PDB file of C-alpha atoms in Angstrom:
ATOM      1  CA  MET A   1       0.000   0.000   0.000  1.00  0.00           C
ATOM      2  CA  GLU A   2       1.372   3.390  -1.008  1.00  0.00           C
ATOM      3  CA  HIS A   3       1.684   5.911   1.805  1.00  0.00           C
ATOM      4  CA  VAL A   4       0.573   9.361   0.656  1.00  0.00           C
ATOM      5  CA  LEU A   5       0.620  12.703   2.443  1.00  0.00           C
ATOM      6  CA  VAL A   6      -1.711  15.623   1.667  1.00  0.00           C
ATOM      7  CA  TRP A   7      -0.272  18.909   2.955  1.00  0.00           C
ATOM      8  CA  GLY A   8      -3.167  21.339   3.380  1.00  0.00           C
ATOM      9  CA  TYR A   9      -6.783  20.365   4.031  1.00  0.00           C
ATOM     10  CA  GLY A  10      -8.952  22.966   2.359  1.00  0.00           C
ATOM     11  CA  SER A  11     -11.538  21.956  -0.232  1.00  0.00           C
ATOM     12  CA  ILE A  12      -8.930  20.772  -2.746  1.00  0.00           C
ATOM     13  CA  GLY A  13      -6.903  18.936  -0.088  1.00  0.00           C
ATOM     14  CA  GLN A  14     -10.056  17.139   1.014  1.00  0.00           C
ATOM     15  CA  ARG A  15     -10.748  16.105  -2.570  1.00  0.00           C
ATOM     16  CA  HIS A  16      -7.207  14.772  -3.033  1.00  0.00           C
ATOM     17  CA  SER A  17      -7.535  12.816   0.235  1.00  0.00           C
ATOM     18  CA  ARG A  18     -10.882  11.305  -0.700  1.00  0.00           C
ATOM     19  CA  ILE A  19      -9.712  10.231  -4.146  1.00  0.00           C
ATOM     20  CA  LEU A  20      -6.430   8.786  -2.903  1.00  0.00           C
ATOM     21  CA  ASN A  21      -8.300   6.836  -0.226  1.00  0.00           C
ATOM     22  CA  SER A  22     -10.519   5.426  -2.983  1.00  0.00           C
ATOM     23  CA  LEU A  23      -7.334   4.292  -4.758  1.00  0.00           C
ATOM     24  CA  SER A  24      -6.448   2.211  -1.677  1.00  0.00           C
ATOM     25  CA  CYS A  25      -3.643   4.502  -0.534  1.00  0.00           C
ATOM     26  CA  SER A  26      -2.817   5.090   3.116  1.00  0.00           C
ATOM     27  CA  VAL A  27      -3.464   8.823   3.365  1.00  0.00           C
ATOM     28  CA  GLY A  28      -2.058  11.171   6.005  1.00  0.00           C
ATOM     29  CA  VAL A  29      -2.892  14.868   6.269  1.00  0.00           C
ATOM     30  CA  VAL A  30      -0.833  17.829   7.475  1.00  0.00           C
ATOM     31  CA  SER A  31      -2.992  20.673   8.769  1.00  0.00           C
ATOM     32  CA  THR A  32      -2.642  23.305  11.481  1.00  0.00           C
ATOM     33  CA  ARG A  33      -6.401  22.995  12.070  1.00  0.00           C
ATOM     34  CA  ASN A  34      -8.022  20.334  14.249  1.00  0.00           C
ATOM     35  CA  ILE A  35      -9.412  17.881  11.706  1.00  0.00           C
ATOM     36  CA  GLU A  36     -11.050  14.506  12.132  1.00  0.00           C
ATOM     37  CA  VAL A  37      -9.089  12.131   9.921  1.00  0.00           C
ATOM     38  CA  PRO A  38      -7.331   8.886  10.934  1.00  0.00           C
ATOM     39  CA  ARG A  39      -3.783  10.154  10.331  1.00  0.00           C
ATOM     40  CA  ALA A  40      -3.581  13.898  11.029  1.00  0.00           C
ATOM     41  CA  TYR A  41      -0.322  15.709  11.738  1.00  0.00           C
ATOM     42  CA  LYS A  42       0.361  19.252  12.877  1.00  0.00           C
ATOM     43  CA  ASN A  43       3.673  19.624  11.041  1.00  0.00           C
ATOM     44  CA  ILE A  44       5.495  18.132   8.080  1.00  0.00           C
ATOM     45  CA  GLN A  45       8.436  16.749  10.089  1.00  0.00           C
ATOM     46  CA  GLN A  46       6.131  14.649  12.267  1.00  0.00           C
ATOM     47  CA  ALA A  47       4.214  13.464   9.198  1.00  0.00           C
ATOM     48  CA  LEU A  48       7.368  12.360   7.373  1.00  0.00           C
ATOM     49  CA  ASP A  49       8.697  10.585  10.465  1.00  0.00           C
ATOM     50  CA  GLU A  50       5.492   8.785  11.440  1.00  0.00           C
ATOM     51  CA  HIS A  51       3.663   8.233   8.145  1.00  0.00           C
ATOM     52  CA  ALA A  52       6.747   7.751   5.904  1.00  0.00           C
ATOM     53  CA  PRO A  53       5.048   8.794   2.641  1.00  0.00           C
ATOM     54  CA  SER A  54       6.414   8.020  -0.804  1.00  0.00           C
ATOM     55  CA  TYR A  55       4.127  10.630  -2.410  1.00  0.00           C
ATOM     56  CA  VAL A  56       3.331  14.140  -1.129  1.00  0.00           C
ATOM     57  CA  ILE A  57       0.645  16.485  -2.456  1.00  0.00           C
ATOM     58  CA  ILE A  58       1.154  20.160  -1.595  1.00  0.00           C
ATOM     59  CA  SER A  59      -2.348  21.651  -1.464  1.00  0.00           C
ATOM     60  CA  ASN A  60      -1.963  24.546   0.954  1.00  0.00           C
ATOM     61  CA  ALA A  61      -2.337  28.213  -0.047  1.00  0.00           C
ATOM     62  CA  THR A  62      -0.618  29.174  -3.312  1.00  0.00           C
ATOM     63  CA  ALA A  63       1.510  31.732  -1.455  1.00  0.00           C
ATOM     64  CA  SER A  64       2.993  28.862   0.627  1.00  0.00           C
ATOM     65  CA  HIS A  65       3.880  26.491  -2.234  1.00  0.00           C
ATOM     66  CA  ILE A  66       7.528  27.467  -2.726  1.00  0.00           C
ATOM     67  CA  GLU A  67       8.228  27.505   1.008  1.00  0.00           C
ATOM     68  CA  SER A  68       6.658  24.042   1.270  1.00  0.00           C
ATOM     69  CA  ILE A  69       8.833  22.739  -1.575  1.00  0.00           C
ATOM     70  CA  GLU A  70      11.906  24.202   0.151  1.00  0.00           C
ATOM     71  CA  THR A  71      10.938  22.517   3.423  1.00  0.00           C
ATOM     72  CA  LEU A  72      10.454  19.104   1.808  1.00  0.00           C
ATOM     73  CA  ALA A  73      13.784  19.422   0.024  1.00  0.00           C
ATOM     74  CA  SER A  74      15.575  20.487   3.230  1.00  0.00           C
ATOM     75  CA  LEU A  75      14.146  17.432   5.013  1.00  0.00           C
ATOM     76  CA  ASN A  76      15.693  15.233   2.277  1.00  0.00           C
ATOM     77  CA  PHE A  77      12.395  13.924   0.983  1.00  0.00           C
ATOM     78  CA  LYS A  78      13.144  11.778  -2.061  1.00  0.00           C
ATOM     79  CA  GLY A  79       9.693  10.590  -3.103  1.00  0.00           C
ATOM     80  CA  LYS A  80       7.133  11.961  -5.562  1.00  0.00           C
ATOM     81  CA  VAL A  81       5.736  15.489  -5.185  1.00  0.00           C
ATOM     82  CA  LEU A  82       2.629  17.007  -6.772  1.00  0.00           C
ATOM     83  CA  VAL A  83       1.986  20.729  -6.213  1.00  0.00           C
ATOM     84  CA  GLU A  84      -1.483  22.211  -6.621  1.00  0.00           C
ATOM     85  CA  LYS A  85      -1.803  24.763  -9.396  1.00  0.00           C
ATOM     86  CA  PRO A  86      -0.534  27.360  -9.843  1.00  0.00           C
ATOM     87  CA  LEU A  87       3.016  26.468  -8.860  1.00  0.00           C
ATOM     88  CA  SER A  88       3.572  29.853  -7.193  1.00  0.00           C
ATOM     89  CA  THR A  89       2.162  33.356  -7.051  1.00  0.00           C
ATOM     90  CA  HIS A  90       4.946  34.794  -9.225  1.00  0.00           C
ATOM     91  CA  PRO A  91       7.797  33.476 -11.410  1.00  0.00           C
ATOM     92  CA  THR A  92      10.522  32.212  -9.120  1.00  0.00           C
ATOM     93  CA  ILE A  93      13.527  29.909  -8.916  1.00  0.00           C
ATOM     94  CA  ILE A  94      12.488  26.381  -8.000  1.00  0.00           C
ATOM     95  CA  PRO A  95      14.359  25.037  -4.950  1.00  0.00           C
ATOM     96  CA  GLN A  96      16.965  22.356  -5.551  1.00  0.00           C
ATOM     97  CA  ASN A  97      15.593  18.946  -4.630  1.00  0.00           C
ATOM     98  CA  GLU A  98      16.020  15.204  -5.020  1.00  0.00           C
ATOM     99  CA  PHE A  99      12.361  14.311  -5.606  1.00  0.00           C
ATOM    100  CA  SER A 100      11.914  11.176  -7.676  1.00  0.00           C
ATOM    101  CA  ALA A 101       9.072  12.871  -9.609  1.00  0.00           C
ATOM    102  CA  PHE A 102       7.918  16.494  -9.470  1.00  0.00           C
ATOM    103  CA  ALA A 103       4.786  17.811 -11.181  1.00  0.00           C
ATOM    104  CA  VAL A 104       1.972  20.360 -10.952  1.00  0.00           C
ATOM    105  CA  ALA A 105      -1.732  19.509 -10.696  1.00  0.00           C
ATOM    106  CA  TYR A 106      -3.153  20.849 -13.950  1.00  0.00           C
ATOM    107  CA  ASN A 107      -5.561  17.927 -13.943  1.00  0.00           C
ATOM    108  CA  LEU A 108      -7.681  19.226 -16.836  1.00  0.00           C
ATOM    109  CA  ARG A 109      -5.074  17.681 -19.178  1.00  0.00           C
ATOM    110  CA  PHE A 110      -6.634  14.335 -18.260  1.00  0.00           C
ATOM    111  CA  HIS A 111     -10.103  15.327 -19.462  1.00  0.00           C
ATOM    112  CA  PRO A 112     -11.078  13.261 -22.532  1.00  0.00           C
ATOM    113  CA  LEU A 113     -12.554  16.373 -24.215  1.00  0.00           C
ATOM    114  CA  LEU A 114      -9.226  18.166 -24.024  1.00  0.00           C
ATOM    115  CA  ALA A 115      -7.308  15.075 -25.135  1.00  0.00           C
ATOM    116  CA  ALA A 116      -9.592  14.762 -28.164  1.00  0.00           C
ATOM    117  CA  MET A 117      -9.195  18.456 -29.005  1.00  0.00           C
ATOM    118  CA  ARG A 118      -5.409  18.172 -28.767  1.00  0.00           C
ATOM    119  CA  GLU A 119      -5.345  15.126 -31.037  1.00  0.00           C
ATOM    120  CA  LYS A 120      -7.422  16.921 -33.672  1.00  0.00           C
ATOM    121  CA  LEU A 121      -5.277  20.073 -33.548  1.00  0.00           C
ATOM    122  CA  LEU A 122      -2.096  18.056 -33.954  1.00  0.00           C
ATOM    123  CA  ALA A 123      -3.539  16.701 -37.217  1.00  0.00           C
ATOM    124  CA  ASP A 124      -4.639  20.050 -38.676  1.00  0.00           C
ATOM    125  CA  ARG A 125      -3.416  23.652 -38.986  1.00  0.00           C
ATOM    126  CA  LEU A 126      -4.877  25.975 -36.376  1.00  0.00           C
ATOM    127  CA  VAL A 127      -6.083  29.380 -37.593  1.00  0.00           C
ATOM    128  CA  SER A 128      -7.802  30.788 -34.504  1.00  0.00           C
ATOM    129  CA  LEU A 129      -8.665  29.697 -30.998  1.00  0.00           C
ATOM    130  CA  SER A 130     -11.177  31.074 -28.500  1.00  0.00           C
ATOM    131  CA  ILE A 131     -11.048  30.001 -24.868  1.00  0.00           C
ATOM    132  CA  ALA A 132     -13.618  31.066 -22.277  1.00  0.00           C
ATOM    133  CA  CYS A 133     -13.974  30.081 -18.643  1.00  0.00           C
ATOM    134  CA  GLY A 134     -16.040  31.797 -15.981  1.00  0.00           C
ATOM    135  CA  GLN A 135     -18.243  31.177 -12.972  1.00  0.00           C
ATOM    136  CA  LEU A 136     -19.698  33.472 -10.322  1.00  0.00           C
ATOM    137  CA  LEU A 137     -17.288  33.166  -7.393  1.00  0.00           C
ATOM    138  CA  SER A 138     -20.032  33.042  -4.763  1.00  0.00           C
ATOM    139  CA  THR A 139     -21.237  29.723  -6.243  1.00  0.00           C
ATOM    140  CA  TRP A 140     -17.850  27.963  -6.052  1.00  0.00           C
ATOM    141  CA  ARG A 141     -18.041  26.835  -2.417  1.00  0.00           C
ATOM    142  CA  ALA A 142     -21.590  26.808  -1.112  1.00  0.00           C
ATOM    143  CA  ASP A 143     -20.540  26.273   2.534  1.00  0.00           C
ATOM    144  CA  ARG A 144     -18.321  29.379   2.795  1.00  0.00           C
ATOM    145  CA  ASP A 145     -18.516  33.118   2.275  1.00  0.00           C
ATOM    146  CA  TYR A 146     -16.550  33.558  -0.951  1.00  0.00           C
ATOM    147  CA  ARG A 147     -14.945  36.739   0.421  1.00  0.00           C
ATOM    148  CA  SER A 148     -13.137  34.658   3.079  1.00  0.00           C
ATOM    149  CA  THR A 149     -11.616  32.181   0.604  1.00  0.00           C
ATOM    150  CA  TYR A 150      -8.090  32.347  -0.781  1.00  0.00           C
ATOM    151  CA  SER A 151      -9.589  32.990  -4.235  1.00  0.00           C
ATOM    152  CA  ALA A 152     -10.763  36.414  -3.074  1.00  0.00           C
ATOM    153  CA  SER A 153      -7.416  37.421  -1.592  1.00  0.00           C
ATOM    154  CA  VAL A 154      -4.532  38.718  -3.664  1.00  0.00           C
ATOM    155  CA  GLU A 155      -2.306  38.306  -0.584  1.00  0.00           C
ATOM    156  CA  ASN A 156      -2.923  34.528  -0.559  1.00  0.00           C
ATOM    157  CA  GLY A 157      -2.314  34.106  -4.273  1.00  0.00           C
ATOM    158  CA  GLY A 158      -5.954  34.207  -5.326  1.00  0.00           C
ATOM    159  CA  GLY A 159      -7.521  35.893  -8.326  1.00  0.00           C
ATOM    160  CA  VAL A 160      -9.110  34.527 -11.457  1.00  0.00           C
ATOM    161  CA  LEU A 161      -5.928  34.657 -13.539  1.00  0.00           C
ATOM    162  CA  ARG A 162      -4.267  32.129 -11.224  1.00  0.00           C
ATOM    163  CA  ASP A 163      -7.396  30.223 -10.172  1.00  0.00           C
ATOM    164  CA  LEU A 164      -8.311  29.494 -13.793  1.00  0.00           C
ATOM    165  CA  SER A 165      -4.757  29.043 -15.043  1.00  0.00           C
ATOM    166  CA  HIS A 166      -5.787  25.593 -16.317  1.00  0.00           C
ATOM    167  CA  GLU A 167      -6.732  27.470 -19.481  1.00  0.00           C
ATOM    168  CA  LEU A 168      -3.257  29.012 -19.726  1.00  0.00           C
ATOM    169  CA  ASP A 169      -1.588  25.646 -19.163  1.00  0.00           C
ATOM    170  CA  TYR A 170      -3.561  23.709 -21.754  1.00  0.00           C
ATOM    171  CA  LEU A 171      -3.254  26.514 -24.320  1.00  0.00           C
ATOM    172  CA  SER A 172       0.392  25.648 -24.894  1.00  0.00           C
ATOM    173  CA  TRP A 173      -0.271  21.925 -24.440  1.00  0.00           C
ATOM    174  CA  ILE A 174      -2.828  21.744 -27.268  1.00  0.00           C
ATOM    175  CA  ALA A 175      -1.713  24.627 -29.517  1.00  0.00           C
ATOM    176  CA  GLY A 176       1.983  25.339 -28.973  1.00  0.00           C
ATOM    177  CA  PRO A 177       4.012  28.228 -27.521  1.00  0.00           C
ATOM    178  CA  TRP A 178       3.004  31.874 -27.625  1.00  0.00           C
ATOM    179  CA  LYS A 179       4.897  34.641 -29.429  1.00  0.00           C
ATOM    180  CA  ARG A 180       3.362  37.870 -28.109  1.00  0.00           C
ATOM    181  CA  LEU A 181       0.288  39.063 -26.208  1.00  0.00           C
ATOM    182  CA  THR A 182      -1.668  41.981 -24.859  1.00  0.00           C
ATOM    183  CA  ALA A 183      -4.418  42.076 -22.255  1.00  0.00           C
ATOM    184  CA  LEU A 184      -7.052  43.979 -20.287  1.00  0.00           C
ATOM    185  CA  GLY A 185      -8.232  42.968 -16.850  1.00  0.00           C
ATOM    186  CA  GLY A 186      -8.006  43.148 -13.110  1.00  0.00           C
ATOM    187  CA  ASN A 187     -10.336  44.026 -10.267  1.00  0.00           C
ATOM    188  CA  TYR A 188     -13.522  45.821 -11.341  1.00  0.00           C
ATOM    189  CA  GLY A 189     -15.045  46.217  -7.871  1.00  0.00           C
ATOM    190  CA  VAL A 190     -17.941  43.857  -8.574  1.00  0.00           C
ATOM    191  CA  LEU A 191     -17.390  41.228  -5.879  1.00  0.00           C
ATOM    192  CA  ASN A 192     -15.910  43.283  -3.024  1.00  0.00           C
ATOM    193  CA  ILE A 193     -12.656  41.293  -3.064  1.00  0.00           C
ATOM    194  CA  THR A 194      -8.978  42.296  -3.389  1.00  0.00           C
ATOM    195  CA  ALA A 195      -8.080  39.818  -6.138  1.00  0.00           C
ATOM    196  CA  ASP A 196      -8.555  40.176  -9.904  1.00  0.00           C
ATOM    197  CA  GLU A 197     -12.023  39.350 -11.241  1.00  0.00           C
ATOM    198  CA  SER A 198     -11.905  39.370 -15.051  1.00  0.00           C
ATOM    199  CA  TRP A 199      -9.437  39.199 -17.959  1.00  0.00           C
ATOM    200  CA  SER A 200      -9.479  39.393 -21.746  1.00  0.00           C
ATOM    201  CA  ILE A 201      -6.238  38.301 -23.399  1.00  0.00           C
ATOM    202  CA  LEU A 202      -5.190  38.450 -27.052  1.00  0.00           C
ATOM    203  CA  ILE A 203      -2.317  36.152 -28.044  1.00  0.00           C
ATOM    204  CA  GLU A 204      -0.345  35.393 -31.187  1.00  0.00           C
ATOM    205  CA  LEU A 205       1.145  31.900 -31.192  1.00  0.00           C
ATOM    206  CA  GLU A 206       4.494  31.035 -32.725  1.00  0.00           C
ATOM    207  CA  SER A 207       2.543  29.143 -35.385  1.00  0.00           C
ATOM    208  CA  GLY A 208       0.851  32.403 -36.389  1.00  0.00           C
ATOM    209  CA  ALA A 209      -2.562  31.410 -35.020  1.00  0.00           C
ATOM    210  CA  GLU A 210      -4.612  33.990 -33.135  1.00  0.00           C
ATOM    211  CA  VAL A 211      -5.991  33.276 -29.658  1.00  0.00           C
ATOM    212  CA  VAL A 212      -8.535  35.038 -27.448  1.00  0.00           C
ATOM    213  CA  VAL A 213      -8.784  33.983 -23.786  1.00  0.00           C
ATOM    214  CA  ARG A 214     -11.519  35.244 -21.448  1.00  0.00           C
ATOM    215  CA  LEU A 215     -11.467  34.381 -17.740  1.00  0.00           C
ATOM    216  CA  ASN A 216     -13.720  35.710 -14.992  1.00  0.00           C
ATOM    217  CA  TYR A 217     -15.328  35.193 -11.584  1.00  0.00           C
ATOM    218  CA  LEU A 218     -18.640  36.585 -12.883  1.00  0.00           C
ATOM    219  CA  ASP A 219     -20.338  34.343 -15.469  1.00  0.00           C
ATOM    220  CA  GLN A 220     -23.903  33.183 -14.751  1.00  0.00           C
ATOM    221  CA  PRO A 221     -24.432  30.375 -15.644  1.00  0.00           C
ATOM    222  CA  PRO A 222     -20.864  29.015 -15.616  1.00  0.00           C
ATOM    223  CA  ARG A 223     -19.100  28.299 -18.876  1.00  0.00           C
ATOM    224  CA  ARG A 224     -15.919  26.525 -19.901  1.00  0.00           C
ATOM    225  CA  GLU A 225     -15.344  26.033 -23.592  1.00  0.00           C
ATOM    226  CA  ILE A 226     -12.835  26.017 -26.438  1.00  0.00           C
ATOM    227  CA  VAL A 227     -13.628  26.904 -30.045  1.00  0.00           C
ATOM    228  CA  ALA A 228     -10.947  26.193 -32.650  1.00  0.00           C
ATOM    229  CA  THR A 229     -11.022  27.103 -36.319  1.00  0.00           C
ATOM    230  CA  THR A 230      -8.650  25.040 -38.437  1.00  0.00           C
ATOM    231  CA  GLU A 231      -8.036  24.660 -42.154  1.00  0.00           C
ATOM    232  CA  ARG A 232     -10.536  21.817 -42.402  1.00  0.00           C
ATOM    233  CA  SER A 233     -13.113  22.261 -39.623  1.00  0.00           C
ATOM    234  CA  THR A 234     -14.499  24.079 -36.624  1.00  0.00           C
ATOM    235  CA  LEU A 235     -14.063  22.329 -33.287  1.00  0.00           C
ATOM    236  CA  LYS A 236     -15.873  23.129 -30.056  1.00  0.00           C
ATOM    237  CA  ALA A 237     -15.308  21.521 -26.674  1.00  0.00           C
ATOM    238  CA  ASP A 238     -17.941  22.393 -24.055  1.00  0.00           C
ATOM    239  CA  PHE A 239     -16.858  21.193 -20.612  1.00  0.00           C
ATOM    240  CA  ILE A 240     -20.229  22.027 -19.011  1.00  0.00           C
ATOM    241  CA  SER A 241     -22.307  19.862 -21.361  1.00  0.00           C
ATOM    242  CA  CYS A 242     -19.321  17.550 -21.953  1.00  0.00           C
ATOM    243  CA  GLU A 243     -19.735  17.656 -25.725  1.00  0.00           C
ATOM    244  CA  LEU A 244     -17.240  17.830 -28.557  1.00  0.00           C
ATOM    245  CA  MET A 245     -18.407  19.315 -31.864  1.00  0.00           C
ATOM    246  CA  ASP A 246     -16.409  18.647 -35.039  1.00  0.00           C
ATOM    247  CA  SER A 247     -18.062  20.864 -37.658  1.00  0.00           C
ATOM    248  CA  PHE A 248     -21.598  19.402 -37.722  1.00  0.00           C
ATOM    249  CA  ASP A 249     -20.905  16.211 -35.769  1.00  0.00           C
ATOM    250  CA  VAL A 250     -21.498  16.303 -31.998  1.00  0.00           C
ATOM    251  CA  HIS A 251     -20.101  13.688 -29.627  1.00  0.00           C
ATOM    252  CA  SER A 252     -21.285  13.499 -26.003  1.00  0.00           C
ATOM    253  CA  MET A 253     -19.144  12.118 -23.187  1.00  0.00           C
ATOM    254  CA  GLN A 254     -19.843  11.038 -19.627  1.00  0.00           C
ATOM    255  CA  VAL A 255     -17.093  12.251 -17.303  1.00  0.00           C
ATOM    256  CA  ASP A 256     -17.327  12.067 -13.507  1.00  0.00           C
ATOM    257  CA  ARG A 257     -16.197  15.243 -11.711  1.00  0.00           C
ATOM    258  CA  ASP A 258     -13.399  13.298  -9.981  1.00  0.00           C
ATOM    259  CA  TYR A 259     -12.215  11.557 -13.143  1.00  0.00           C
ATOM    260  CA  THR A 260      -9.397  13.938 -14.094  1.00  0.00           C
ATOM    261  CA  TYR A 261      -8.013  14.006 -10.545  1.00  0.00           C
ATOM    262  CA  GLU A 262      -8.152  10.231 -10.308  1.00  0.00           C
ATOM    263  CA  GLN A 263      -6.332   9.792 -13.617  1.00  0.00           C
ATOM    264  CA  MET A 264      -3.702  12.333 -12.587  1.00  0.00           C
ATOM    265  CA  HIS A 265      -3.016  10.499  -9.327  1.00  0.00           C
ATOM    266  CA  ARG A 266      -2.933   7.133 -11.106  1.00  0.00           C
ATOM    267  CA  ALA A 267      -0.300   8.593 -13.457  1.00  0.00           C
ATOM    268  CA  MET A 268       1.798   9.905 -10.558  1.00  0.00           C
ATOM    269  CA  LEU A 269       1.543   6.629  -8.653  1.00  0.00           C
ATOM    270  CA  ALA A 270       2.611   4.728 -11.793  1.00  0.00           C
ATOM    271  CA  ASN A 271       5.454   7.183 -12.555  1.00  0.00           C
ATOM    272  CA  ASP A 272       3.815   7.990 -15.896  1.00  0.00           C
ATOM    273  CA  MET A 273       4.764  11.600 -16.649  1.00  0.00           C
ATOM    274  CA  SER A 274       3.660  11.623 -20.298  1.00  0.00           C
ATOM    275  CA  THR A 275       0.558  13.788 -19.750  1.00  0.00           C
ATOM    276  CA  ILE A 276       0.944  15.489 -16.392  1.00  0.00           C
ATOM    277  CA  CYS A 277       2.250  19.063 -16.259  1.00  0.00           C
ATOM    278  CA  SER A 278       5.974  19.204 -15.516  1.00  0.00           C
ATOM    279  CA  VAL A 279       7.465  21.816 -13.194  1.00  0.00           C
ATOM    280  CA  GLU A 280       9.171  23.414 -16.207  1.00  0.00           C
ATOM    281  CA  GLU A 281       5.819  23.749 -17.977  1.00  0.00           C
ATOM    282  CA  ALA A 282       4.246  25.185 -14.827  1.00  0.00           C
ATOM    283  CA  VAL A 283       7.046  27.762 -14.605  1.00  0.00           C
ATOM    284  CA  SER A 284       6.152  28.744 -18.172  1.00  0.00           C
ATOM    285  CA  VAL A 285       2.537  29.253 -17.072  1.00  0.00           C
ATOM    286  CA  ASN A 286       3.754  31.585 -14.320  1.00  0.00           C
ATOM    287  CA  ARG A 287       5.776  33.550 -16.869  1.00  0.00           C
ATOM    288  CA  LEU A 288       2.694  33.793 -19.070  1.00  0.00           C
ATOM    289  CA  ILE A 289       0.659  35.149 -16.135  1.00  0.00           C
ATOM    290  CA  ALA A 290       3.360  37.739 -15.422  1.00  0.00           C
ATOM    291  CA  ALA A 291       3.375  38.770 -19.093  1.00  0.00           C
ATOM    292  CA  ILE A 292      -0.424  39.184 -19.064  1.00  0.00           C
ATOM    293  CA  GLU A 293      -0.248  41.414 -15.990  1.00  0.00           C
ATOM    294  CA  GLN A 294       2.599  43.427 -17.503  1.00  0.00           C
ATOM    295  CA  ALA A 295       0.692  43.930 -20.755  1.00  0.00           C
ATOM    296  CA  ALA A 296      -2.396  45.182 -18.914  1.00  0.00           C
ATOM    297  CA  THR A 297      -0.455  47.451 -16.555  1.00  0.00           C
ATOM    298  CA  GLN A 298       1.682  49.041 -19.276  1.00  0.00           C
ATOM    299  CA  GLY A 299      -0.844  48.912 -22.124  1.00  0.00           C
ATOM    300  CA  VAL A 300       1.632  47.186 -24.451  1.00  0.00           C
ATOM    301  CA  TRP A 301       2.281  44.004 -26.412  1.00  0.00           C
ATOM    302  CA  VAL A 302       4.648  41.693 -24.531  1.00  0.00           C
ATOM    303  CA  LYS A 303       6.946  39.301 -26.396  1.00  0.00           C
ATOM    304  CA  ASN A 304       7.871  35.829 -25.208  1.00  0.00           C
ATOM    305  CA  ASP A 305      11.618  35.943 -24.540  1.00  0.00           C
ATOM    306  CA  HIS A 306      11.888  32.317 -23.349  1.00  0.00           C
TER     307      HIS A 306
END
């Protein structure tokens, strides 16, 4: 039985724990709060000593991710590490470590809709791409006041640009690297929070294709979709209805809400890194976020220098 440690027990940490338990792992949890789980630890040193995990998931606040990686490395942890997305609040140097595997939890890569879209784009020339993702923040976590969550707080690494950075990760994964971009967005005072609420981003890819990305905490009802125009067809992936349209053909899929997380953890447990987001790719996402913020602040086009 694989011993796994979940560091941080908010809503996403609880989901990781539940799924890993369903995969017959022995799950321990590190949390400063008093929580009712069989193997709860107040600090990481105690958890490593007593639970002896071979796989650690860092799911605490985004602002604590790099410090947590540094701590694991300093304690000579040599197992597998998965960090919740985004990797960090800002581009940074990743601490030296001896982890046997090191990845970031952009689990949407494991969604069959996205895999199908990627396969089709690899076989055709992309002309334009439209990505949209939004949901009213107050509906995200029904049991909590949204203004008290990390999503609402810029100090804790929240904000829609980082919360919905799945879209920025899979953009490069399905369509290739970006060449230049410009953007508008930020906090519009709608939700009474300190973090950014809405963004519109215009990107030119290295391939020459044009991309529009729209992210927000405001859409009612929620939407998450990709529309791609290629030389031969129009493709649309709707993650709410779970349908893929290829020109006039529509294919429906049944995907459980835990499916992508389960497949991601199965890949990590099996040391299969072929789909999961690498740390290097996650660093690129952070650079993309920084470029978007720079473009909006300065009112300029920003080139990709990496």
